[in-house]
Short mmCIF file of C-alpha atoms in Angstrom, two decimals:
data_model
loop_
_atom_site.label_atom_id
_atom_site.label_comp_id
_atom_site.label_asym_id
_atom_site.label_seq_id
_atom_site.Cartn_x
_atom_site.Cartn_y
_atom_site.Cartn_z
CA UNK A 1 72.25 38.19 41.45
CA UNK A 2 73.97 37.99 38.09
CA UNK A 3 75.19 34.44 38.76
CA UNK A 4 72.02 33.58 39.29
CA UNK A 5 70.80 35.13 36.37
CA UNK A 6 73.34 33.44 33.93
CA UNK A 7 72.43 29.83 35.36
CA UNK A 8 68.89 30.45 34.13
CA UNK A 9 69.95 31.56 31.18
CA UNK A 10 72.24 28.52 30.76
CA UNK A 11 69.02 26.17 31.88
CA UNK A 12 66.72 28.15 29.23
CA UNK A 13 69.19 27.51 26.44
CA UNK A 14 69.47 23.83 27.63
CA UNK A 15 65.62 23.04 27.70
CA UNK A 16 64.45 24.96 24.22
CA UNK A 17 66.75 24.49 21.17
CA UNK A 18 66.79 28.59 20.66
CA UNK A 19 65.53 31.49 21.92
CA UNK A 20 65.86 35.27 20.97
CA UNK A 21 66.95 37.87 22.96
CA UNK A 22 63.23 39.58 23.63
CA UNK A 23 62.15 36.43 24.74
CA UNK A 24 65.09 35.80 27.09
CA UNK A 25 64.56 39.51 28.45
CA UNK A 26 60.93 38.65 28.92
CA UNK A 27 62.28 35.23 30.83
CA UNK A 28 64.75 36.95 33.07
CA UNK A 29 63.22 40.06 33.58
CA UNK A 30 66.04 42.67 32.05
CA UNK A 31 66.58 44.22 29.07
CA UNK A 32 67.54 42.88 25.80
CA UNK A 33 71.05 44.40 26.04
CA UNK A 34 71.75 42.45 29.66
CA UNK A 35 70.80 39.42 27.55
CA UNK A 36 73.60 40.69 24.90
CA UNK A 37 75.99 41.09 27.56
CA UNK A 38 75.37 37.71 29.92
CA UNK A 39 75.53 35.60 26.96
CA UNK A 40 79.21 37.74 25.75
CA UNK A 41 80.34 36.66 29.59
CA UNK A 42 78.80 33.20 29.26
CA UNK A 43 80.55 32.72 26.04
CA UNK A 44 83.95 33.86 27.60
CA UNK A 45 83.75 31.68 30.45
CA UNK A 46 83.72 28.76 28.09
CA UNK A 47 79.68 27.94 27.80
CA UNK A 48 79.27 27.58 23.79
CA UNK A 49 76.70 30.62 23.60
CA UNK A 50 75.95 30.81 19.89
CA UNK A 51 74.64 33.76 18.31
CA UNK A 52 72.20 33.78 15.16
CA UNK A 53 72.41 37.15 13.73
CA UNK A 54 68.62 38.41 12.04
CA UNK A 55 65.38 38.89 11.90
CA UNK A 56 64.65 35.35 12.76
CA UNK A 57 68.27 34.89 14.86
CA UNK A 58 68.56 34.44 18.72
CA UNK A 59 70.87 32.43 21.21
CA UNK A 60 71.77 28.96 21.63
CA UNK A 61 73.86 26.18 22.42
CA UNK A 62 75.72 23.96 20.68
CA UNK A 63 78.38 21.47 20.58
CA UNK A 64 76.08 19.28 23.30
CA UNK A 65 75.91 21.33 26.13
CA UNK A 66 73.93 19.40 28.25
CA UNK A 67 73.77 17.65 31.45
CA UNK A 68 71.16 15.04 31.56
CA UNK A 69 69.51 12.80 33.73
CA UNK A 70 69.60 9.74 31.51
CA UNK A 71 67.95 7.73 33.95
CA UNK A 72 64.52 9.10 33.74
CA UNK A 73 61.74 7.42 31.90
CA UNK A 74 59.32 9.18 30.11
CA UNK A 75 56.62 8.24 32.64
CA UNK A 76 58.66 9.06 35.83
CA UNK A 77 59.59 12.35 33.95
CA UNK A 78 55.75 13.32 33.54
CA UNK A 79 55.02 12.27 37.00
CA UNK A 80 57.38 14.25 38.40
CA UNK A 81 55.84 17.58 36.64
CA UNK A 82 53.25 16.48 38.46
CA UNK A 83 54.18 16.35 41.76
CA UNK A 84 54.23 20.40 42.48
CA UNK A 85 50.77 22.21 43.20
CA UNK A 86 50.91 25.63 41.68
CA UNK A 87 48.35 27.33 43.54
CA UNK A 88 50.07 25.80 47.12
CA UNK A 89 53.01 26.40 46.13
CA UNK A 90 52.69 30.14 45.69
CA UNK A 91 50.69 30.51 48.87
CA UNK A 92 53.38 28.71 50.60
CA UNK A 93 56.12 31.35 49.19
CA UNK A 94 57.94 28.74 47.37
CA UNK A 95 56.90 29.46 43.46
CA UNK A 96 59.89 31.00 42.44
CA UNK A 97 61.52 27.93 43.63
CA UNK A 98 59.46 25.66 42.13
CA UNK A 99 59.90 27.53 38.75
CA UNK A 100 63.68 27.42 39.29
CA UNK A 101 63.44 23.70 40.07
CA UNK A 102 61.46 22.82 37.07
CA UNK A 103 63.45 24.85 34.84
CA UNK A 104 66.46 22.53 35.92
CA UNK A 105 65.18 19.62 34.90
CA UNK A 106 63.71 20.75 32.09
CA UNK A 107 67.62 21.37 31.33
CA UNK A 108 68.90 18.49 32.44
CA UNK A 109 66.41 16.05 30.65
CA UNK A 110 66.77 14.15 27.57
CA UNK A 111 65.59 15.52 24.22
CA UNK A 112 63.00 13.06 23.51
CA UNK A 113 61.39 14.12 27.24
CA UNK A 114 61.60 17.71 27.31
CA UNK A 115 57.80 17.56 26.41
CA UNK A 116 57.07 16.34 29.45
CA UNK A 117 56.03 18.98 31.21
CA UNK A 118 53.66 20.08 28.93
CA UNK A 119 52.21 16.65 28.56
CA UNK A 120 51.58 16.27 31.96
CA UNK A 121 49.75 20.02 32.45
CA UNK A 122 47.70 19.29 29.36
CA UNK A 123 46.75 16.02 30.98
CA UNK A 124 46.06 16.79 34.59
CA UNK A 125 45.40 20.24 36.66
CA UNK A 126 44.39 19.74 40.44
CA UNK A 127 41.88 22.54 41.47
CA UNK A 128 42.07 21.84 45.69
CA UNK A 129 39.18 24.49 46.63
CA UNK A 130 35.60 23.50 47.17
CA UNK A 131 33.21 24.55 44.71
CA UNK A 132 31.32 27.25 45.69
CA UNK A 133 33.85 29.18 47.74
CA UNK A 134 36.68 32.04 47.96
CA UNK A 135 39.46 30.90 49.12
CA UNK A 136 41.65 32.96 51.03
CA UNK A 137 45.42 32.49 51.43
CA UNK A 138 46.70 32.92 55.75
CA UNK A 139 48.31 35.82 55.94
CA UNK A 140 50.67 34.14 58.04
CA UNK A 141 51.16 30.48 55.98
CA UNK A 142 54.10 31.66 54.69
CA UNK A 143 56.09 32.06 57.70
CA UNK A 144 54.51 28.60 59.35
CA UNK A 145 55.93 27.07 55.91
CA UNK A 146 59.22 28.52 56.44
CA UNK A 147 59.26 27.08 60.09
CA UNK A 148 58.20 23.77 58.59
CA UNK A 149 61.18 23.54 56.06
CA UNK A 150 63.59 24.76 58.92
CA UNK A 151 62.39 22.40 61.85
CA UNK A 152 61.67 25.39 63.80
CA UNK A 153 59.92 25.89 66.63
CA UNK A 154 57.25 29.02 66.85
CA UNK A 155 55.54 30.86 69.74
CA UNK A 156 51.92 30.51 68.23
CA UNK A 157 49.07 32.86 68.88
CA UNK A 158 45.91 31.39 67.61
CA UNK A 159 42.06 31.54 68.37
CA UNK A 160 39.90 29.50 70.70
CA UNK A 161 36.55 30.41 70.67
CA UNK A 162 36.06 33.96 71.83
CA UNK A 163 39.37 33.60 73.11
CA UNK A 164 43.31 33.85 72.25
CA UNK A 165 45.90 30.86 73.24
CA UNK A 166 49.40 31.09 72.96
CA UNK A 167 51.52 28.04 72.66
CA UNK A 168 54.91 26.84 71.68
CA UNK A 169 54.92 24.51 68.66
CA UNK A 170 57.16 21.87 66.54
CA UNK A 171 55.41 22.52 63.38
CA UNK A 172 56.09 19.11 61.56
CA UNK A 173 53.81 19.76 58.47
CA UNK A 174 50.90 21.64 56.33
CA UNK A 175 47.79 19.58 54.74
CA UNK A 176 45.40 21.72 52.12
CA UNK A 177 42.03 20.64 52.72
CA UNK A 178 39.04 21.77 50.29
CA UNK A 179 40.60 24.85 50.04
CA UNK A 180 41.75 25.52 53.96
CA UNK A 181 45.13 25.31 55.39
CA UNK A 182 46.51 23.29 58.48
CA UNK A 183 49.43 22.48 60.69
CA UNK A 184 50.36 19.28 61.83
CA UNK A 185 52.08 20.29 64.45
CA UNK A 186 53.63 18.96 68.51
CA UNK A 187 53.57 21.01 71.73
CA UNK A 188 57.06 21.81 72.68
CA UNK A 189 57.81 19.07 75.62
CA UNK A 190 54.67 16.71 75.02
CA UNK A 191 54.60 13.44 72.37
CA UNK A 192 51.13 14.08 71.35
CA UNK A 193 50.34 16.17 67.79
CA UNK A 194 47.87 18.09 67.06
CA UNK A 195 45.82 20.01 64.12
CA UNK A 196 45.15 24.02 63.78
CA UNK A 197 43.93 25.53 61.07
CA UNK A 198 46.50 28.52 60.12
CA UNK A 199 43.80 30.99 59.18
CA UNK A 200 42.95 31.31 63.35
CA UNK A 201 46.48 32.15 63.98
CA UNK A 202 47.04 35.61 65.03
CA UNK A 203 50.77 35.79 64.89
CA UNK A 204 53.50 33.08 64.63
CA UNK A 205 57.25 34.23 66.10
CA UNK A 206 59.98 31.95 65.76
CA UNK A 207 60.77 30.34 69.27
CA UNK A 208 64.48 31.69 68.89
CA UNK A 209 66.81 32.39 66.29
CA UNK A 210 68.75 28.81 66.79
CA UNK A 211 65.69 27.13 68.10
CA UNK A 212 65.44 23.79 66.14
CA UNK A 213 63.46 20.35 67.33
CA UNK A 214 64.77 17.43 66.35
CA UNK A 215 61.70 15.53 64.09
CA UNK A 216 60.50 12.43 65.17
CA UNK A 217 61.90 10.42 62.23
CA UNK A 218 58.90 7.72 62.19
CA UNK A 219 56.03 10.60 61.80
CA UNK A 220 54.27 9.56 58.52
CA UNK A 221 52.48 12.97 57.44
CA UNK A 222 49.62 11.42 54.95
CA UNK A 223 48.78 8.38 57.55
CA UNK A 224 48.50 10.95 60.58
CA UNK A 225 46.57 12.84 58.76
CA UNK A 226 44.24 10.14 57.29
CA UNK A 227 43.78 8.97 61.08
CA UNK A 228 43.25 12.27 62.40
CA UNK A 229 40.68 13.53 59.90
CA UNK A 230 38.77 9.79 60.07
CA UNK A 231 38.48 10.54 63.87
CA UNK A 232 37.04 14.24 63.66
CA UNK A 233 34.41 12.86 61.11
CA UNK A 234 33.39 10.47 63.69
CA UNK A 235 33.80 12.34 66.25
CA UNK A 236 31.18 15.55 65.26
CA UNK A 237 28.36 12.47 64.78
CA UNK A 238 27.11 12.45 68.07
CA UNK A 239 23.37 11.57 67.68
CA UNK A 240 21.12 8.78 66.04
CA UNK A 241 18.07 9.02 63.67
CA UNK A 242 15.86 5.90 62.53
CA UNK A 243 14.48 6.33 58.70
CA UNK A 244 13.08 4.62 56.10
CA UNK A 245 14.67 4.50 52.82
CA UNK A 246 12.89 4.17 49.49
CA UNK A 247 15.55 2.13 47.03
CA UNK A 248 15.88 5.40 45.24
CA UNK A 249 16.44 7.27 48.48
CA UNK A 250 18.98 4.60 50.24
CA UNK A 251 20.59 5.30 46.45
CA UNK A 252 20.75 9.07 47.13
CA UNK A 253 21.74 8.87 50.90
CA UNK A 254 25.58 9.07 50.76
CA UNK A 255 25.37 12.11 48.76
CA UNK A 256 23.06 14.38 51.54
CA UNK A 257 24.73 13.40 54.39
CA UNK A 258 28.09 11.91 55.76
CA UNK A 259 29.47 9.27 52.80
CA UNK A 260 31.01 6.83 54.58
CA UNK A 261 28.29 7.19 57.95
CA UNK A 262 25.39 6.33 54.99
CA UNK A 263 27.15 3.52 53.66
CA UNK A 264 28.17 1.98 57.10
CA UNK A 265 24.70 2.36 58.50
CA UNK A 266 23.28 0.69 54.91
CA UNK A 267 25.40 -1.94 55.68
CA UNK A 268 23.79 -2.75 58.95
CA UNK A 269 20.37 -2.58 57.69
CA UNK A 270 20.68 -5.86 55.71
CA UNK A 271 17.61 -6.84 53.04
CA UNK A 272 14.63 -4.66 52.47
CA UNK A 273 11.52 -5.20 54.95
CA UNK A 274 9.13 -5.41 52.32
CA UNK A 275 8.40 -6.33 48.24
CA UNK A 276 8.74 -2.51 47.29
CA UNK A 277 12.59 -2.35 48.83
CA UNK A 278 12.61 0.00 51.79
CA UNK A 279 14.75 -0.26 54.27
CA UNK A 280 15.24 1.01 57.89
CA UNK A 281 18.23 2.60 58.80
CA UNK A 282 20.42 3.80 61.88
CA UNK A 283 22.28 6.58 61.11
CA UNK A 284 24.68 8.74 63.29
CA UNK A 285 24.22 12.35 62.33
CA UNK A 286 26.15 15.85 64.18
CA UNK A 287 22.71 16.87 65.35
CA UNK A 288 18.87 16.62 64.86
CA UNK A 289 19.09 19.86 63.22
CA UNK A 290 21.63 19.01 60.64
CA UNK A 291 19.83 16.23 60.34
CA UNK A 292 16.52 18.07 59.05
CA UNK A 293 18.49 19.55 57.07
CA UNK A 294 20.34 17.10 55.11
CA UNK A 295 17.28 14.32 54.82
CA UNK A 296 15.04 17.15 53.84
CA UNK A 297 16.77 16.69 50.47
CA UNK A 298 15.89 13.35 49.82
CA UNK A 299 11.51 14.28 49.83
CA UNK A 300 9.48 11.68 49.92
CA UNK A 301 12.10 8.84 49.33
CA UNK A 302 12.55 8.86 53.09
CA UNK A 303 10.33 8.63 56.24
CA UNK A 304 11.86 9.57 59.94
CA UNK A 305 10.86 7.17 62.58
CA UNK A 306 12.83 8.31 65.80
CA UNK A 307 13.26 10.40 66.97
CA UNK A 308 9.78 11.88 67.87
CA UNK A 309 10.68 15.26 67.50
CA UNK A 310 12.75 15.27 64.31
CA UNK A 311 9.41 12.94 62.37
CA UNK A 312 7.47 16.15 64.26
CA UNK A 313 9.67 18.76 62.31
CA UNK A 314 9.15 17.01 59.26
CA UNK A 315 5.06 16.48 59.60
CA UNK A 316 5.23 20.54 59.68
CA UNK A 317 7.23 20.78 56.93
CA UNK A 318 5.15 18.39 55.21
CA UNK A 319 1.84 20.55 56.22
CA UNK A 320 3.44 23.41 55.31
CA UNK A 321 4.17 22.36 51.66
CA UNK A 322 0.52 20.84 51.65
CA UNK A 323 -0.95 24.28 52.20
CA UNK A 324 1.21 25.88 49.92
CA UNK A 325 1.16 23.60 46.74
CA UNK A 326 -2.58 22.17 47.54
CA UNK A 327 -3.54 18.77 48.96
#
């Protein structure tokens, strides 16, 4: 533990050019005498721990203590501040490691670059959750990350419908989605890979204590994932609607129902029929019903043409709003 504690101290010396002893204490989470007494024993053991006595005094290094990574641009140094999510990260269980990490090569950089982590958080901050939502951390992500870092296997227990499956899994990675958590993941003893979200597993043991899988070296997490998620928007469009589309409301389409379904199916429908630019459309939609839904949004900049039943829905709808606002 005090080892520990002394490298950090080192790293904090190394990354600020001072700091005094309240706000060491306050960094490594003792007292101000521990911070008297780890930088005595640093000093000792031959790290040049300097002491400015005062009001104003505090602790730091001198004589060049330093080890740098000269070979880090200013750019690649921002970018790789960049790299860690903090809100994933400490869902995962891994923020004290991240911290650690950072505060390393915060040590180890260059003067001239030790801004760069503050560059880069003034510059960019990645908010994954969908608006309009709580978010709410698996209790169990934190032991399917662990498996993931250790190429573990896990006895899974997990939710199907009204029912609960149990399976043995390779867990070969985690994807944040709008704010929801998944495993990439293998059957034990079959090539294919699947998705489950974490937040319908029930409980997660580890297969046993030595249990490791050897990963498939060739599995490419983003393009799996890509792939898969292409094929489960596809796949939940399983019916067709005809339309017409005002300019204004082929303009609006992409944005009330599936983006890249709308601009496929505008695609198809080529030039406008007619001098005031509406077009007719085929669009695959999940259901008639979502369908209502979604077009309903778009008023009169759209008229359903097939089929019969959804153009019924929206003559009621459009009764409905006659008798309430007046003809």
């Amino acid at each position: 533990m005090r080892a520990a504690r002394l490298i950090k101290m080192v790293l904090l010396l190394q990354s600020r050019a001072g700091m005094t002893a309240a706000e060491l204490a306050r960094e490594l989470e003792v007292s101000e005498r521990t911070v008297t007494r780890d930088a005595q024993a640093l000093s000792e053991a031959g790290v040049p721990v300097y002491a400015d006595r005062g009001r104003a005094g505090g602790y730091r290094l001198v004589g060049g203590y330093r080890t740098r990574l000269t070979g880090l641009a200013r750019g690649e140094a921002e970018a790789l501040f960049l790299s860690g999510v903090p809100g994933a990260l400490r869902e995962m269980g891994l923020e004290d490691a991240a911290s650690a990490a950072r505060l390393k090569v915060s040590a180890a950089l260059l003067p001239s670059l030790s801004d760069a982590s503050r560059a880069a958080a003034q510059r960019f901050h990645l908010d994954a959750p969908s608006w309009f939502t709580e978010p709410k951390t698996p209790e169990l992500l934190p032991a399917v990350a662990d498996a993931v870092w250790d190429d573990r296997r896990v006895v899974a227990r997990y939710r199907r419908g009204d029912a609960e499956v149990e399976r043995e899994l390779e867990p070969y990675g985690l994807v944040l989605k709008a704010g929801v958590w998944y495993l990439c993941a293998r059957v034990a003893g079959r090539d294919s890979f699947r998705v489950y979200r974490i937040d319908r597993f029930t409980a997660i043991d580890p297969a046993g204590a030595d249990e490791r899988f050897v990963r498939q070296e060739d599995f490419d997490l983003p393009a799996f994932w890509q792939e898969r998620a292409g094929q489960f928007a596809r796949s939940i469009l399983r019916a067709e609607v005809v339309v017409r589309l005002s300019p204004d409301g082929a303009r609006r389409l992409p944005y009330a129902v599936d983006p890249t379904a709308a601009r496929e199916a505008l695609e198809r429908a080529g030039t406008p029929e007619d001098g005031d630019g509406w077009l007719t459309v085929t669009l695959p939609v999940e259901s008639e019903e979502v369908a209502h839904a979604q077009l309903a949004g778009l008023g009169p900049d759209v008229e359903v043409l097939a089929p019969e039943s959804l153009r019924a829905r929206f003559t009621s709808d459009t009764l409905r709003l006659a008798a309430l606002y007046g003809t």
